[in-house]
CSV table of C-alpha atoms in Angstrom, one decimal:
chain,number,residue,atom,x,y,z
A,1,UNK,CA,0.0,0.0,0.1
A,2,UNK,CA,1.4,3.5,-0.9
A,3,UNK,CA,2.2,5.6,2.2
A,4,UNK,CA,0.6,9.0,2.3
A,5,UNK,CA,2.6,12.0,3.3
A,6,UNK,CA,0.7,14.7,5.1
A,7,UNK,CA,1.4,18.5,4.5
A,8,UNK,CA,3.1,20.2,7.5
A,9,UNK,CA,0.0,21.9,8.6
A,10,UNK,CA,-2.0,18.8,8.6
A,11,UNK,CA,0.7,16.8,10.1
A,12,UNK,CA,0.9,19.3,13.0
A,13,UNK,CA,-2.8,19.1,13.5
A,14,UNK,CA,-2.8,15.3,13.5
A,15,UNK,CA,0.0,15.1,15.9
A,16,UNK,CA,-1.9,17.6,18.3
A,17,UNK,CA,-5.1,15.5,18.0
A,18,UNK,CA,-3.2,12.3,18.6
A,19,UNK,CA,-1.6,13.8,21.8
A,20,UNK,CA,-4.8,15.1,23.0
A,21,UNK,CA,-6.5,11.6,22.3
A,22,UNK,CA,-3.8,9.6,24.1
A,23,UNK,CA,-5.1,10.2,27.7
A,24,UNK,CA,-8.5,9.3,26.4
A,25,UNK,CA,-7.4,6.2,24.9
A,26,UNK,CA,-5.6,5.3,28.1
A,27,UNK,CA,-8.8,5.8,30.0
A,28,UNK,CA,-10.7,3.8,27.5
A,29,UNK,CA,-8.4,0.8,27.5
A,30,UNK,CA,-9.6,-0.8,30.8
A,31,UNK,CA,-13.1,-0.5,29.6
A,32,UNK,CA,-12.5,-2.6,26.5
A,33,UNK,CA,-13.5,-5.7,28.2
A,34,UNK,CA,-16.9,-4.4,29.0
A,35,UNK,CA,-17.1,-2.7,25.6
A,36,UNK,CA,-16.6,-6.1,23.9
A,37,UNK,CA,-19.3,-7.7,26.1
A,38,UNK,CA,-21.7,-4.8,25.5
A,39,UNK,CA,-21.0,-5.0,21.8
A,40,UNK,CA,-21.5,-8.8,21.5
A,41,UNK,CA,-24.5,-9.2,23.8
A,42,UNK,CA,-27.0,-7.9,21.4
A,43,UNK,CA,-25.9,-10.2,18.6
A,44,UNK,CA,-25.6,-12.9,21.1
A,45,UNK,CA,-29.4,-12.4,22.0
A,46,UNK,CA,-30.0,-12.0,18.2
A,47,UNK,CA,-28.5,-15.4,17.4
A,48,UNK,CA,-29.7,-17.2,20.5
A,49,UNK,CA,-33.2,-16.1,19.3
A,50,UNK,CA,-32.6,-16.9,15.8
A,51,UNK,CA,-31.0,-20.3,16.6
A,52,UNK,CA,-33.8,-21.3,18.8
A,53,UNK,CA,-36.2,-20.3,16.1
A,54,UNK,CA,-34.1,-22.2,13.3
A,55,UNK,CA,-34.0,-25.2,15.4
A,56,UNK,CA,-37.7,-25.0,16.2
A,57,UNK,CA,-38.5,-24.5,12.5
A,58,UNK,CA,-36.6,-27.6,11.6
A,59,UNK,CA,-37.9,-29.8,14.4
A,60,UNK,CA,-41.2,-28.4,15.9
A,61,UNK,CA,-42.8,-25.6,14.1
A,62,UNK,CA,-43.7,-27.7,11.2
A,63,UNK,CA,-46.0,-29.8,13.4
A,64,UNK,CA,-47.0,-27.1,16.0
A,65,UNK,CA,-47.8,-24.1,13.5
A,66,UNK,CA,-48.1,-26.0,10.2
A,67,UNK,CA,-49.5,-29.3,11.0
A,68,UNK,CA,-51.6,-29.9,7.9
A,69,UNK,CA,-48.5,-30.4,5.5
A,70,UNK,CA,-46.0,-33.2,5.1
A,71,UNK,CA,-42.9,-32.8,7.2
A,72,UNK,CA,-40.5,-31.4,4.7
A,73,UNK,CA,-43.1,-29.0,3.2
A,74,UNK,CA,-44.0,-27.9,6.8
A,75,UNK,CA,-40.1,-27.0,7.4
A,76,UNK,CA,-40.1,-25.0,4.1
A,77,UNK,CA,-43.2,-23.0,5.4
A,78,UNK,CA,-41.5,-22.6,8.8
A,79,UNK,CA,-38.4,-21.3,7.0
A,80,UNK,CA,-40.6,-18.8,5.2
A,81,UNK,CA,-41.5,-17.2,8.5
A,82,UNK,CA,-37.8,-17.2,9.2
A,83,UNK,CA,-37.3,-15.1,6.0
A,84,UNK,CA,-39.8,-12.5,7.3
A,85,UNK,CA,-37.3,-11.6,10.1
A,86,UNK,CA,-34.8,-10.6,7.3
A,87,UNK,CA,-37.4,-8.8,5.2
A,88,UNK,CA,-38.3,-6.5,8.0
A,89,UNK,CA,-34.6,-5.7,8.7
A,90,UNK,CA,-34.3,-2.8,6.2
A,91,UNK,CA,-37.2,-1.1,8.1
A,92,UNK,CA,-35.3,-1.3,11.3
A,93,UNK,CA,-32.1,-0.3,9.3
A,94,UNK,CA,-33.8,2.9,8.1
A,95,UNK,CA,-35.5,3.8,11.5
A,96,UNK,CA,-32.8,3.0,13.8
A,97,UNK,CA,-29.9,3.9,11.4
A,98,UNK,CA,-31.4,7.4,11.3
A,99,UNK,CA,-31.7,7.6,15.0
A,100,UNK,CA,-28.2,6.2,15.6
A,101,UNK,CA,-26.6,9.0,13.5
A,102,UNK,CA,-28.9,11.5,14.9
A,103,UNK,CA,-29.3,10.8,18.7
A,104,UNK,CA,-26.2,8.5,19.1
A,105,UNK,CA,-25.2,4.8,19.1
A,106,UNK,CA,-25.9,4.1,22.8
A,107,UNK,CA,-29.6,5.3,22.6
A,108,UNK,CA,-30.5,2.9,19.8
A,109,UNK,CA,-28.7,-0.1,21.2
A,110,UNK,CA,-30.8,0.0,24.5
A,111,UNK,CA,-34.2,0.3,22.6
A,112,UNK,CA,-33.2,-2.5,20.0
A,113,UNK,CA,-32.3,-4.9,22.7
A,114,UNK,CA,-35.5,-4.4,24.7
A,115,UNK,CA,-37.7,-4.9,21.5
A,116,UNK,CA,-35.9,-8.0,20.4
A,117,UNK,CA,-36.1,-9.6,24.0
A,118,UNK,CA,-39.9,-8.9,24.3
A,119,UNK,CA,-40.8,-10.2,20.8
A,120,UNK,CA,-38.9,-13.6,21.4
A,121,UNK,CA,-40.4,-14.0,24.9
A,122,UNK,CA,-43.9,-13.5,23.5
A,123,UNK,CA,-43.1,-16.3,20.7
A,124,UNK,CA,-42.6,-18.7,23.7
A,125,UNK,CA,-46.1,-17.9,24.9
A,126,UNK,CA,-48.0,-18.2,21.5
A,127,UNK,CA,-50.9,-20.7,21.5
A,128,UNK,CA,-50.4,-23.4,18.9
A,129,UNK,CA,-52.4,-24.0,15.7
A,130,UNK,CA,-54.4,-26.7,17.5
A,131,UNK,CA,-55.6,-24.1,20.0
A,132,UNK,CA,-55.7,-20.8,17.9
A,133,UNK,CA,-56.0,-22.0,14.4
A,134,UNK,CA,-54.7,-19.8,11.6
A,135,UNK,CA,-54.1,-16.9,14.1
A,136,UNK,CA,-51.2,-18.9,15.6
A,137,UNK,CA,-48.9,-18.8,12.6
A,138,UNK,CA,-50.1,-15.2,11.8
A,139,UNK,CA,-49.0,-14.1,15.3
A,140,UNK,CA,-45.6,-16.0,14.9
A,141,UNK,CA,-45.0,-14.1,11.6
A,142,UNK,CA,-46.0,-10.8,13.1
A,143,UNK,CA,-43.5,-11.2,16.1
A,144,UNK,CA,-40.9,-12.5,13.7
A,145,UNK,CA,-41.4,-9.1,11.8
A,146,UNK,CA,-41.0,-7.0,15.0
A,147,UNK,CA,-37.9,-9.0,15.9
A,148,UNK,CA,-36.4,-8.4,12.4
A,149,UNK,CA,-37.1,-4.7,12.7
A,150,UNK,CA,-35.2,-4.4,16.1
A,151,UNK,CA,-32.4,-6.5,14.7
A,152,UNK,CA,-32.0,-4.2,11.7
A,153,UNK,CA,-30.9,-1.4,13.9
A,154,UNK,CA,-28.8,-3.5,16.4
A,155,UNK,CA,-25.8,-4.8,14.3
A,156,UNK,CA,-24.2,-1.5,13.2
A,157,UNK,CA,-24.5,0.3,16.5
A,158,UNK,CA,-23.0,-2.8,18.3
A,159,UNK,CA,-20.1,-2.7,16.0
A,160,UNK,CA,-19.6,1.0,16.1
A,161,UNK,CA,-19.7,0.7,20.1
A,162,UNK,CA,-16.3,-1.2,20.2
A,163,UNK,CA,-14.7,0.1,16.9
A,164,UNK,CA,-15.2,3.8,17.7
A,165,UNK,CA,-14.1,3.4,21.2
A,166,UNK,CA,-10.9,1.5,20.4
A,167,UNK,CA,-7.5,2.0,18.8
A,168,UNK,CA,-7.3,2.8,15.1
A,169,UNK,CA,-4.9,-0.1,14.5
A,170,UNK,CA,-7.1,-2.8,16.2
A,171,UNK,CA,-10.5,-1.9,14.4
A,172,UNK,CA,-10.7,-5.3,12.7
A,173,UNK,CA,-10.3,-7.1,16.1
A,174,UNK,CA,-12.6,-4.6,18.0
A,175,UNK,CA,-15.4,-4.8,15.5
A,176,UNK,CA,-15.2,-8.5,15.5
A,177,UNK,CA,-16.5,-8.7,19.0
A,178,UNK,CA,-19.9,-8.1,17.6
A,179,UNK,CA,-19.4,-11.0,15.1
A,180,UNK,CA,-18.7,-13.4,18.0
A,181,UNK,CA,-22.3,-13.0,19.0
A,182,UNK,CA,-23.6,-15.2,16.4
A,183,UNK,CA,-21.5,-18.2,17.5
A,184,UNK,CA,-22.2,-17.5,21.2
A,185,UNK,CA,-25.7,-17.2,20.6
A,186,UNK,CA,-25.8,-20.4,18.6
A,187,UNK,CA,-23.9,-22.2,21.2
A,188,UNK,CA,-26.2,-21.1,24.1
A,189,UNK,CA,-29.3,-21.8,22.1
A,190,UNK,CA,-28.3,-25.1,20.8
A,191,UNK,CA,-26.8,-26.1,24.2
A,192,UNK,CA,-30.1,-24.9,25.9
A,193,UNK,CA,-32.2,-27.1,23.6
A,194,UNK,CA,-30.0,-30.0,23.8
A,195,UNK,CA,-30.4,-30.0,27.8
A,196,UNK,CA,-34.2,-29.6,27.3
A,197,UNK,CA,-34.4,-32.3,24.8
A,198,UNK,CA,-32.4,-34.7,27.1
A,199,UNK,CA,-34.5,-33.7,30.1
A,200,UNK,CA,-38.0,-34.2,28.3
A,201,UNK,CA,-39.4,-37.0,26.2
A,202,UNK,CA,-40.0,-36.1,22.5
A,203,UNK,CA,-43.8,-35.8,23.2
A,204,UNK,CA,-43.2,-33.4,26.0
A,205,UNK,CA,-40.7,-31.4,24.0
A,206,UNK,CA,-43.2,-30.9,21.2
A,207,UNK,CA,-46.1,-30.2,23.6
A,208,UNK,CA,-44.6,-27.5,25.6
A,209,UNK,CA,-40.8,-27.9,26.1
A,210,UNK,CA,-40.0,-25.8,22.9
A,211,UNK,CA,-41.4,-22.7,24.8
A,212,UNK,CA,-38.7,-22.8,27.5
A,213,UNK,CA,-35.7,-21.5,25.4
A,214,UNK,CA,-37.7,-18.7,23.8
A,215,UNK,CA,-39.0,-17.4,27.2
A,216,UNK,CA,-35.5,-17.7,28.7
A,217,UNK,CA,-34.2,-15.0,26.4
A,218,UNK,CA,-35.4,-12.4,28.8
A,219,UNK,CA,-32.4,-13.2,31.1
A,220,UNK,CA,-30.1,-12.2,28.3
A,221,UNK,CA,-32.0,-9.0,27.7
A,222,UNK,CA,-31.5,-8.0,31.4
A,223,UNK,CA,-27.9,-8.8,31.3
A,224,UNK,CA,-27.5,-6.8,28.2
A,225,UNK,CA,-29.3,-3.8,29.6
A,226,UNK,CA,-27.0,-3.8,32.6
A,227,UNK,CA,-23.9,-3.8,30.3
A,228,UNK,CA,-25.1,-1.2,27.9
A,229,UNK,CA,-26.2,1.1,30.5
A,230,UNK,CA,-22.7,1.5,31.9
A,231,UNK,CA,-21.1,2.3,28.4
A,232,UNK,CA,-20.5,5.8,27.3
A,233,UNK,CA,-21.4,7.3,23.9
A,234,UNK,CA,-18.6,6.9,21.4
A,235,UNK,CA,-16.1,9.6,20.9
A,236,UNK,CA,-16.8,9.7,17.2
A,237,UNK,CA,-20.4,10.7,17.7
A,238,UNK,CA,-19.6,13.1,20.6
A,239,UNK,CA,-17.2,14.9,18.3
A,240,UNK,CA,-19.7,15.1,15.5
A,241,UNK,CA,-22.3,16.3,18.0
A,242,UNK,CA,-20.1,19.0,19.4
A,243,UNK,CA,-19.1,20.3,16.0
A,244,UNK,CA,-22.8,20.1,14.7
A,245,UNK,CA,-21.6,17.7,12.1
A,246,UNK,CA,-24.3,15.1,12.3
A,247,UNK,CA,-26.2,14.4,9.1
A,248,UNK,CA,-29.8,15.7,9.1
A,249,UNK,CA,-31.0,13.1,6.7
A,250,UNK,CA,-28.5,10.2,6.8
A,251,UNK,CA,-30.6,7.7,4.8
A,252,UNK,CA,-30.9,10.0,1.9
A,253,UNK,CA,-27.2,10.8,2.2
A,254,UNK,CA,-26.3,7.2,1.9
A,255,UNK,CA,-28.2,6.5,-1.2
A,256,UNK,CA,-27.4,9.8,-2.9
A,257,UNK,CA,-23.7,10.1,-2.1
A,258,UNK,CA,-22.5,6.7,-0.9
A,259,UNK,CA,-24.4,4.2,-3.2
A,260,UNK,CA,-21.2,2.5,-4.4
A,261,UNK,CA,-20.1,2.0,-0.8
A,262,UNK,CA,-23.6,0.5,-0.2
A,263,UNK,CA,-23.2,-1.9,-3.0
A,264,UNK,CA,-19.8,-3.1,-2.0
A,265,UNK,CA,-20.6,-3.5,1.7
A,266,UNK,CA,-23.7,-5.2,1.0
A,267,UNK,CA,-22.3,-7.6,-1.5
A,268,UNK,CA,-19.5,-8.6,0.8
A,269,UNK,CA,-22.0,-10.0,3.2
A,270,UNK,CA,-24.0,-12.3,0.9
A,271,UNK,CA,-21.8,-15.2,0.6
A,272,UNK,CA,-21.0,-15.7,4.3
A,273,UNK,CA,-24.7,-15.6,5.1
A,274,UNK,CA,-25.5,-18.3,2.7
A,275,UNK,CA,-22.6,-20.4,3.8
A,276,UNK,CA,-23.8,-20.0,7.4
A,277,UNK,CA,-27.3,-21.1,6.5
A,278,UNK,CA,-26.0,-24.2,4.9
A,279,UNK,CA,-23.6,-25.2,7.6
A,280,UNK,CA,-25.8,-24.4,10.7
A,281,UNK,CA,-29.6,-24.0,9.6
A,282,UNK,CA,-29.8,-26.8,7.0
A,283,UNK,CA,-27.6,-29.2,8.9
A,284,UNK,CA,-30.4,-29.8,11.4
A,285,UNK,CA,-32.8,-30.5,8.7
A,286,UNK,CA,-30.5,-32.7,6.7
A,287,UNK,CA,-29.2,-34.9,9.5
A,288,UNK,CA,-32.5,-35.5,11.1
A,289,UNK,CA,-34.9,-35.6,8.1
A,290,UNK,CA,-32.7,-36.8,5.2
A,291,UNK,CA,-30.1,-38.9,6.9
A,292,UNK,CA,-32.6,-40.0,9.6
A,293,UNK,CA,-29.9,-39.7,12.3
A,294,UNK,CA,-30.4,-38.4,15.8
A,295,UNK,CA,-31.2,-34.9,16.9
A,296,UNK,CA,-28.4,-34.8,19.5
A,297,UNK,CA,-25.9,-35.7,16.9
A,298,UNK,CA,-26.9,-32.6,14.8
A,299,UNK,CA,-26.9,-30.4,17.8
A,300,UNK,CA,-23.5,-31.5,19.1
A,301,UNK,CA,-21.9,-30.9,15.7
A,302,UNK,CA,-23.5,-27.4,15.6
A,303,UNK,CA,-22.2,-26.7,19.2
A,304,UNK,CA,-18.7,-27.7,18.5
A,305,UNK,CA,-18.6,-25.7,15.3
A,306,UNK,CA,-20.0,-22.6,17.0
A,307,UNK,CA,-17.3,-22.8,19.8
A,308,UNK,CA,-14.5,-23.0,17.2
A,309,UNK,CA,-16.2,-20.1,15.2
A,310,UNK,CA,-16.4,-17.9,18.3
A,311,UNK,CA,-12.7,-18.5,19.0
A,312,UNK,CA,-11.6,-18.0,15.3
A,313,UNK,CA,-13.7,-14.9,14.6
A,314,UNK,CA,-11.6,-12.4,16.7
A,315,UNK,CA,-8.4,-14.2,15.5
A,316,UNK,CA,-9.2,-13.5,11.8
A,317,UNK,CA,-10.5,-10.0,12.7
A,318,UNK,CA,-7.0,-9.3,14.3
A,319,UNK,CA,-5.3,-10.9,11.3
A,320,UNK,CA,-7.1,-8.4,9.1
A,321,UNK,CA,-5.5,-5.5,11.0
A,322,UNK,CA,-2.1,-6.9,10.0
A,323,UNK,CA,-2.5,-8.1,6.6
A,324,UNK,CA,-5.6,-6.3,5.4
A,325,UNK,CA,-9.3,-7.1,5.3
A,326,UNK,CA,-9.5,-8.1,1.7
A,327,UNK,CA,-6.9,-10.9,1.7
A,328,UNK,CA,-8.4,-12.7,4.6
A,329,UNK,CA,-11.9,-12.3,3.4
A,330,UNK,CA,-11.2,-13.3,-0.2
A,331,UNK,CA,-9.4,-16.6,1.2
A,332,UNK,CA,-12.4,-17.4,3.1
A,333,UNK,CA,-14.8,-16.9,0.1
A,334,UNK,CA,-12.6,-19.2,-2.0
A,335,UNK,CA,-12.4,-22.0,0.4
A,336,UNK,CA,-16.0,-21.7,1.0
A,337,UNK,CA,-16.6,-22.5,-2.7
A,338,UNK,CA,-14.7,-25.7,-2.3
A,339,UNK,CA,-16.3,-26.7,1.0
A,340,UNK,CA,-19.8,-26.3,-0.5
A,341,UNK,CA,-19.1,-29.6,-2.2
A,342,UNK,CA,-16.9,-31.4,0.5
A,343,UNK,CA,-19.5,-30.6,3.1
A,344,UNK,CA,-22.1,-33.0,1.5
A,345,UNK,CA,-19.6,-35.7,0.9
A,346,UNK,CA,-18.7,-35.8,4.7
A,347,UNK,CA,-22.4,-35.5,5.5
A,348,UNK,CA,-23.6,-38.4,3.3
A,349,UNK,CA,-20.9,-40.6,4.9
A,350,UNK,CA,-23.5,-40.6,8.0
A,351,UNK,CA,-20.4,-41.0,10.3
A,352,UNK,CA,-20.5,-38.9,13.3
A,353,UNK,CA,-16.9,-37.7,13.2
A,354,UNK,CA,-17.2,-36.7,9.5
A,355,UNK,CA,-20.5,-34.8,10.1
A,356,UNK,CA,-18.9,-32.9,13.0
A,357,UNK,CA,-15.9,-32.2,10.8
A,358,UNK,CA,-18.1,-30.8,7.9
A,359,UNK,CA,-19.7,-28.4,10.3
A,360,UNK,CA,-16.5,-27.3,12.3
A,361,UNK,CA,-14.5,-26.7,9.1
A,362,UNK,CA,-17.3,-24.9,7.5
A,363,UNK,CA,-17.7,-22.6,10.4
A,364,UNK,CA,-13.9,-21.9,10.5
A,365,UNK,CA,-14.1,-21.0,6.8
A,366,UNK,CA,-17.0,-18.7,7.7
A,367,UNK,CA,-15.0,-17.1,10.4
A,368,UNK,CA,-12.4,-16.1,7.8
A,369,UNK,CA,-15.0,-13.9,6.2
A,370,UNK,CA,-17.0,-13.0,9.3
A,371,UNK,CA,-14.0,-11.8,11.3
A,372,UNK,CA,-13.0,-8.9,9.0
A,373,UNK,CA,-16.6,-8.2,7.9
A,374,UNK,CA,-17.8,-5.8,10.5
A,375,UNK,CA,-14.9,-3.5,10.2
A,376,UNK,CA,-14.9,-3.8,6.4
A,377,UNK,CA,-18.5,-2.9,6.1
A,378,UNK,CA,-18.6,0.0,8.6
A,379,UNK,CA,-15.2,1.5,7.2
A,380,UNK,CA,-16.9,2.0,3.9
A,381,UNK,CA,-18.8,5.0,5.3
A,382,UNK,CA,-17.9,8.3,6.9
A,383,UNK,CA,-18.8,8.9,10.5
A,384,UNK,CA,-21.9,11.2,9.8
A,385,UNK,CA,-23.6,8.3,8.0
A,386,UNK,CA,-21.7,5.3,9.3
A,387,UNK,CA,-24.6,3.9,11.4
A,388,UNK,CA,-27.1,4.3,8.6
A,389,UNK,CA,-24.9,3.2,5.9
A,390,UNK,CA,-23.6,0.0,7.7
A,391,UNK,CA,-27.3,-0.8,8.9
A,392,UNK,CA,-28.7,-0.6,5.3
A,393,UNK,CA,-25.8,-2.7,3.9
A,394,UNK,CA,-26.3,-5.2,6.6
A,395,UNK,CA,-30.0,-5.6,6.3
A,396,UNK,CA,-30.4,-5.3,2.5
A,397,UNK,CA,-27.8,-8.0,1.9
A,398,UNK,CA,-29.3,-9.9,4.7
A,399,UNK,CA,-32.5,-10.4,2.6
A,400,UNK,CA,-30.7,-11.6,-0.4
A,401,UNK,CA,-28.2,-13.9,1.6
A,402,UNK,CA,-29.3,-15.3,5.0
A,403,UNK,CA,-33.0,-14.3,4.7
A,404,UNK,CA,-34.1,-16.5,1.9
A,405,UNK,CA,-31.1,-19.0,2.1
A,406,UNK,CA,-32.6,-21.7,4.3
A,407,UNK,CA,-35.9,-21.5,2.2
A,408,UNK,CA,-33.9,-21.7,-1.1
A,409,UNK,CA,-31.7,-24.5,0.1
A,410,UNK,CA,-34.5,-26.6,1.4
A,411,UNK,CA,-36.6,-25.9,-1.9
A,412,UNK,CA,-33.6,-26.7,-4.0
A,413,UNK,CA,-33.2,-30.0,-2.3
A,414,UNK,CA,-36.9,-30.9,-2.5
A,415,UNK,CA,-37.1,-29.9,-6.2
A,416,UNK,CA,-34.0,-31.5,-7.5
A,417,UNK,CA,-33.5,-34.4,-4.9
A,418,UNK,CA,-29.8,-33.7,-5.1
A,419,UNK,CA,-27.2,-31.8,-3.1
A,420,UNK,CA,-25.6,-30.5,-6.2
A,421,UNK,CA,-27.9,-27.7,-6.8
A,422,UNK,CA,-27.5,-26.6,-3.2
A,423,UNK,CA,-23.8,-26.5,-3.6
A,424,UNK,CA,-24.0,-24.5,-6.9
A,425,UNK,CA,-26.3,-22.1,-5.1
A,426,UNK,CA,-23.6,-21.5,-2.3
A,427,UNK,CA,-20.8,-21.0,-4.8
A,428,UNK,CA,-23.0,-18.4,-6.7
A,429,UNK,CA,-23.6,-16.4,-3.5
A,430,UNK,CA,-19.9,-16.6,-2.6
A,431,UNK,CA,-19.1,-15.4,-6.3
A,432,UNK,CA,-21.2,-12.1,-5.6
A,433,UNK,CA,-19.1,-11.6,-2.5
A,434,UNK,CA,-15.8,-12.2,-4.4
A,435,UNK,CA,-16.9,-9.5,-6.9
A,436,UNK,CA,-17.6,-6.9,-4.1
A,437,UNK,CA,-14.2,-7.7,-2.6
A,438,UNK,CA,-12.4,-7.3,-5.8
A,439,UNK,CA,-13.7,-3.8,-6.5
A,440,UNK,CA,-13.4,-2.6,-3.0
A,441,UNK,CA,-10.7,-0.5,-1.6
A,442,UNK,CA,-8.5,-1.8,1.3
A,443,UNK,CA,-9.5,-0.1,4.5
A,444,UNK,CA,-7.3,-1.8,7.2
A,445,UNK,CA,-4.5,0.9,7.1
A,446,UNK,CA,-6.6,4.0,6.4
A,447,UNK,CA,-7.6,6.4,9.1
A,448,UNK,CA,-11.2,6.0,10.2
A,449,UNK,CA,-13.1,8.9,8.5
A,450,UNK,CA,-15.1,11.1,10.8
């Protein structure tokens, strides 16, 4: 990368700013542990909720909310309500992205956490189709919509909370704390369901046991509120507020002045979302419905993979600080294309060790993309529209990638009766991500634009 030489006046100003910022950084350093937890708690809750929903959609909801269809068709309908949570995200990205750039990161993060927790808790209290008829799945879809709206405004703020507080040469690692949330949420959610499944009989689990993991999300909400109430607003936003430099219409500004950044940031997310849907979401359906193996095997493979992913994400985020976001990200996308085929070879062996290896390696490859992703996406936008731009990129790409991926994967397998079509779909999604990365600029060594 070419070194940029600053003019004397600019260099003097930068030196003065750096000197003034040093005490602030020193004071902020001891808080990084709490910032990391506050940043990751929202996505942990998000993916706890989504993991519980995904598992229930694969194992229970097809009978509880869509009982008049055959098992695979009922699963596809359940995954359709999963997609609703992604379709509603852009609305949350617009509303909360605007508020995040106008009122502050911290304000929005508290609001989204509460909304997410309440909507998930209410899912656990819903009457079933047998009790409430058509209104049961309708209410499920409505709560899924609200959950998605809150999530649409959560991710970008959580990333900015740790990234804008931390050091400039550690943005990849600090931003990746938010990316640990999906693995932690998946691990907690899968572990909770595994415990409940072992404790209850299959009949009891389908009758009422599935409600327990959903209602228990309230505990994560309370813990998250305690964490976030103790975190200050980010220095970047406070500086903009002091200088009256906040955007009046951040959403409009993103679409009119930063549309290229929006396309690059959004395109970079699609492949990793689809790979995750294959390795985590579809594994549960494939192992239990297609291979006719036990539910604990599928849950165990997912838990081991999630634990490895949680450890690997910050490591790859830190690696992107040293070698660049794009090289790490591109390597993950290329390996993901290969694994889209190897994954089913190992799965079809029906051997427990091979199935666990398929999931673990798949999630390690996912971590290569997911580690640098948060910093890469948010660094595409200047501070005045960073919340709005990152939120829109995250939510719009989520529809194309993660939102419909489980539905498309299940439908492709049902229509073609072969995993080849599924693998090609994953490769196509990763190809879109590669295009976005190739045309993007490297952001790791650039100063964060305020």
